[in-house]
């Protein structure tokens, strides 16, 4: 069955050589009970370990059923231990964090025997050793004799051909020793049992054959056996521990040290917690910044006016040098030099309309035209305006000059090029009535406190006193009529045109449009305050329609025929005043302004590049110059946020690395603690890889746990953080944990802890089984 041929095993420690096996040759029968007797240190355990494949011989050969083991690889030895050998130790070597049945099943678990078969065989083995009453107890609830019975059950559970026992009764009293010896004797009827003992009485009483050992040599053999030549009929099934088994094994081990596990998980999660919070905050701040930026963009559009200001043409007084000449030079002022008349052609308008849609929220093209507005007050029609200037004031203030420039006053809100109304819906909410739907719908814009410029109301013909409160109903549905030039002006015999004063008659003319106040609106957020002035606002579409009606009217034709003479007063005018008048009369189809609202600061740069491209290669006069109101407000904030985030993450990463080192130390401690268990697992046939797997599984559980715990804590922390931030900054819901970040962080935690624990796990796997089992 088994044959040792000239086995030698020397231990070299310093200069001394211990000959643990000094040319041992012996053969064993298939079924017999062999006792090995000898003094301590004579090499008995070494021989047993060599026979059982736990230790390697230096030279000689071990033949198993006639097969030489000289060419055995690690995997062969692992399989041999698992398939053919059962070990019993003096100190039982049970795995204390597993139950009795799990201990007995372990060898079969390692070789992948299905659970049901495993359980059945384990129970049979436990019955065989007389433990049917105690199967469901915990290891530490058993007596020494009972523990040794569990160990025997474990050794025989998969019915091995060889049972090796190293001083199995060494720790037991004589009565229990006898019971155990009897049990082993019974088991030897079915297999080869080799038992080491230092008790000659027990050996003589129970064993069939006694081998006396001393100084690494066999001194005497009571019943020698000569193994004849045997055909090699030895087969092995490889063992393989599943990941699931490794996880279960580690899980039960972790459960026995709950306190320490919790502290480890908690400490390791600190890195994850800090990174998660930093990410959540920067995420939220970035969103806030983007929102603020986007709102800022809406109040600071890129503006293209009929007359632009070319700042590059300005020289500035500071750059001027003292002159030595005795002449005076006549020079244009900087402001005049910078003045540039933009040729806003249809080609240019189409070019602007072709800006990639993703870069802009809105392109508002305003056509300047006056509107002949009348409204019925106290039963009679009279002229009104949308202006905010004081109707009682005699002096012409800047506001009314502006009103003249754009024709009629009031604010113009943009309509998307596809005709949809998103501007108002984005920035304004309706506090009475509805959003405007058609070109003839107008709105009243009020401030945050519902106040409105009193002049706007007075100019509409509504009689109000200062601080008077008006019901929404009184204002919503107010109507104003726009009269076409041909109905509004009459030609005098002198050839001049003057407004007709039959306003009631105008109200019913076919070309007269009725404008209706559909609602009162107010900014949604204080950041977009000031997009539209308080007062009347109407759509850019209305201007277009009025333009269409008036562009070929009699007065416009007449004015165009006499460009330098004011057709209403007969006075001569300069070119710019003439142009202003023609625009006001609706005779100019050129837009007065084009306003481009980029989506974000970054998009603004794209838009500017796009506009600059138009000017490339064009001569100075054909260039179109824009004003970038937001030009000075750079995108600093975004970059700053990124920088802060990186610094904070770097700090947090340090704590992550600290936890990694800690996990590594903890795994190392665990490896030391579980040295015995590693030895037992190896004795049961575990491969190196299985041992690595067990420890990797442990670090996986710790790392994954720490990740989950960290994310949970970080998530919960966002609530108090947000409430503090809301109190301090007034921003709501800043810290938002991105689920994607959470998943990645759990993965990072798991991977890092596995990496941290991997070296100790490899150390564990490399542990010499024989040495591991000798450790206490
Ligand atoms: P026994 O079991 O008969 O008491 P062992 O087989 O345990 O004896 O030991 C035989 C000899 O080998 C002893 O002198 C012991 O000190 C020595 N020995 C065993 N293992 C090692 C080792 N790993 N390194 C050095 N010496 C060892
Ligand atoms: Mg020994």
mmCIF file of N, CA, C and O in Angstrom, residues 639-670:
data_model
loop_
_atom_site.group_PDB
_atom_site.id
_atom_site.type_symbol
_atom_site.label_atom_id
_atom_site.label_comp_id
_atom_site.label_asym_id
_atom_site.label_seq_id
_atom_site.Cartn_x
_atom_site.Cartn_y
_atom_site.Cartn_z
ATOM 1 N N UNK A 639 -13.171 76.490 -13.116
ATOM 2 C CA UNK A 639 -11.821 75.962 -12.964
ATOM 3 C C UNK A 639 -11.409 75.893 -11.510
ATOM 4 O O UNK A 639 -10.824 74.910 -11.062
ATOM 5 N N UNK A 640 -11.790 76.921 -10.754
ATOM 6 C CA UNK A 640 -11.460 76.977 -9.335
ATOM 7 C C UNK A 640 -12.071 75.796 -8.610
ATOM 8 O O UNK A 640 -11.426 75.113 -7.812
ATOM 9 N N UNK A 641 -13.345 75.543 -8.948
ATOM 10 C CA UNK A 641 -14.054 74.436 -8.309
ATOM 11 C C UNK A 641 -13.327 73.123 -8.574
ATOM 12 O O UNK A 641 -13.135 72.324 -7.664
ATOM 13 N N UNK A 642 -12.907 72.933 -9.827
ATOM 14 C CA UNK A 642 -12.182 71.707 -10.168
ATOM 15 C C UNK A 642 -10.923 71.600 -9.337
ATOM 16 O O UNK A 642 -10.609 70.550 -8.779
ATOM 17 N N UNK A 643 -10.189 72.707 -9.230
ATOM 18 C CA UNK A 643 -8.928 72.688 -8.505
ATOM 19 C C UNK A 643 -9.172 72.317 -7.047
ATOM 20 O O UNK A 643 -8.494 71.437 -6.495
ATOM 21 N N UNK A 644 -10.172 72.953 -6.438
ATOM 22 C CA UNK A 644 -10.471 72.660 -5.031
ATOM 23 C C UNK A 644 -10.835 71.195 -4.879
ATOM 24 O O UNK A 644 -10.362 70.499 -3.981
ATOM 25 N N UNK A 645 -11.650 70.694 -5.811
ATOM 26 C CA UNK A 645 -12.064 69.296 -5.739
ATOM 27 C C UNK A 645 -10.849 68.370 -5.786
ATOM 28 O O UNK A 645 -10.743 67.439 -4.996
ATOM 29 N N UNK A 646 -9.921 68.666 -6.712
ATOM 30 C CA UNK A 646 -8.753 67.792 -6.828
ATOM 31 C C UNK A 646 -7.933 67.782 -5.534
ATOM 32 O O UNK A 646 -7.520 66.726 -5.065
ATOM 33 N N UNK A 647 -7.741 68.970 -4.967
ATOM 34 C CA UNK A 647 -6.953 69.045 -3.734
ATOM 35 C C UNK A 647 -7.637 68.240 -2.631
ATOM 36 O O UNK A 647 -7.008 67.413 -1.960
ATOM 37 N N UNK A 648 -8.943 68.446 -2.485
ATOM 38 C CA UNK A 648 -9.667 67.737 -1.433
ATOM 39 C C UNK A 648 -9.634 66.234 -1.672
ATOM 40 O O UNK A 648 -9.443 65.445 -0.751
ATOM 41 N N UNK A 649 -9.780 65.831 -2.934
ATOM 42 C CA UNK A 649 -9.765 64.395 -3.230
ATOM 43 C C UNK A 649 -8.385 63.832 -2.931
ATOM 44 O O UNK A 649 -8.258 62.731 -2.407
ATOM 45 N N UNK A 650 -7.344 64.632 -3.219
ATOM 46 C CA UNK A 650 -5.994 64.159 -2.926
ATOM 47 C C UNK A 650 -5.855 63.892 -1.424
ATOM 48 O O UNK A 650 -5.319 62.856 -1.018
ATOM 49 N N UNK A 651 -6.376 64.821 -0.618
ATOM 50 C CA UNK A 651 -6.308 64.606 0.832
ATOM 51 C C UNK A 651 -7.089 63.365 1.221
ATOM 52 O O UNK A 651 -6.626 62.528 1.990
ATOM 53 N N UNK A 652 -8.289 63.261 0.681
ATOM 54 C CA UNK A 652 -9.140 62.121 1.017
ATOM 55 C C UNK A 652 -8.483 60.826 0.571
ATOM 56 O O UNK A 652 -8.565 59.805 1.253
ATOM 57 N N UNK A 653 -7.763 60.882 -0.556
ATOM 58 C CA UNK A 653 -7.114 59.681 -1.079
ATOM 59 C C UNK A 653 -6.052 59.190 -0.097
ATOM 60 O O UNK A 653 -5.829 57.989 0.047
ATOM 61 N N UNK A 654 -5.430 60.151 0.600
ATOM 62 C CA UNK A 654 -4.423 59.752 1.583
ATOM 63 C C UNK A 654 -5.073 58.893 2.663
ATOM 64 O O UNK A 654 -4.541 57.858 3.056
ATOM 65 N N UNK A 655 -6.264 59.298 3.094
ATOM 66 C CA UNK A 655 -6.913 58.486 4.122
ATOM 67 C C UNK A 655 -7.321 57.133 3.559
ATOM 68 O O UNK A 655 -7.351 56.130 4.277
ATOM 69 N N UNK A 656 -7.573 57.111 2.247
ATOM 70 C CA UNK A 656 -7.915 55.833 1.622
ATOM 71 C C UNK A 656 -6.702 54.908 1.630
ATOM 72 O O UNK A 656 -6.809 53.706 1.905
ATOM 73 N N UNK A 657 -5.543 55.488 1.353
ATOM 74 C CA UNK A 657 -4.324 54.682 1.355
ATOM 75 C C UNK A 657 -4.001 54.217 2.775
ATOM 76 O O UNK A 657 -3.595 53.075 2.990
ATOM 77 N N UNK A 658 -4.258 55.112 3.741
ATOM 78 C CA UNK A 658 -4.060 54.722 5.136
ATOM 79 C C UNK A 658 -4.927 53.512 5.460
ATOM 80 O O UNK A 658 -4.458 52.551 6.074
ATOM 81 N N UNK A 659 -6.186 53.572 5.024
ATOM 82 C CA UNK A 659 -7.044 52.420 5.330
ATOM 83 C C UNK A 659 -6.536 51.169 4.628
ATOM 84 O O UNK A 659 -6.635 50.072 5.163
ATOM 85 N N UNK A 660 -5.963 51.354 3.452
ATOM 86 C CA UNK A 660 -5.433 50.199 2.721
ATOM 87 C C UNK A 660 -4.306 49.548 3.516
ATOM 88 O O UNK A 660 -4.256 48.321 3.667
ATOM 89 N N UNK A 661 -3.427 50.385 4.057
ATOM 90 C CA UNK A 661 -2.319 49.847 4.860
ATOM 91 C C UNK A 661 -2.875 49.150 6.097
ATOM 92 O O UNK A 661 -2.433 48.066 6.471
ATOM 93 N N UNK A 662 -3.916 49.781 6.671
ATOM 94 C CA UNK A 662 -4.499 49.193 7.867
ATOM 95 C C UNK A 662 -5.092 47.827 7.574
ATOM 96 O O UNK A 662 -4.902 46.882 8.330
ATOM 97 N N UNK A 663 -5.811 47.732 6.462
ATOM 98 C CA UNK A 663 -6.412 46.459 6.082
ATOM 99 C C UNK A 663 -5.307 45.418 5.925
ATOM 100 O O UNK A 663 -5.442 44.264 6.326
ATOM 101 N N UNK A 664 -4.199 45.872 5.363
ATOM 102 C CA UNK A 664 -3.093 44.974 5.141
ATOM 103 C C UNK A 664 -2.565 44.439 6.475
ATOM 104 O O UNK A 664 -2.301 43.251 6.625
ATOM 105 N N UNK A 665 -2.456 45.345 7.472
ATOM 106 C CA UNK A 665 -1.980 44.928 8.794
ATOM 107 C C UNK A 665 -2.986 43.967 9.436
ATOM 108 O O UNK A 665 -2.626 42.946 10.010
ATOM 109 N N UNK A 666 -4.258 44.315 9.261
ATOM 110 C CA UNK A 666 -5.291 43.478 9.875
ATOM 111 C C UNK A 666 -5.316 42.100 9.244
ATOM 112 O O UNK A 666 -5.449 41.087 9.928
ATOM 113 N N UNK A 667 -5.174 42.071 7.923
ATOM 114 C CA UNK A 667 -5.136 40.767 7.256
ATOM 115 C C UNK A 667 -3.919 39.976 7.741
ATOM 116 O O UNK A 667 -4.002 38.785 7.978
ATOM 117 N N UNK A 668 -2.808 40.699 7.910
ATOM 118 C CA UNK A 668 -1.597 40.036 8.372
ATOM 119 C C UNK A 668 -1.838 39.420 9.747
ATOM 120 O O UNK A 668 -1.519 38.249 9.980
ATOM 121 N N UNK A 669 -2.473 40.197 10.646
ATOM 122 C CA UNK A 669 -2.797 39.691 11.978
ATOM 123 C C UNK A 669 -3.686 38.462 11.863
ATOM 124 O O UNK A 669 -3.489 37.457 12.547
ATOM 125 N N UNK A 670 -4.635 38.566 10.978
ATOM 126 C CA UNK A 670 -5.569 37.465 10.781
ATOM 127 C C UNK A 670 -4.836 36.223 10.291
ATOM 128 O O UNK A 670 -5.130 35.105 10.714
#
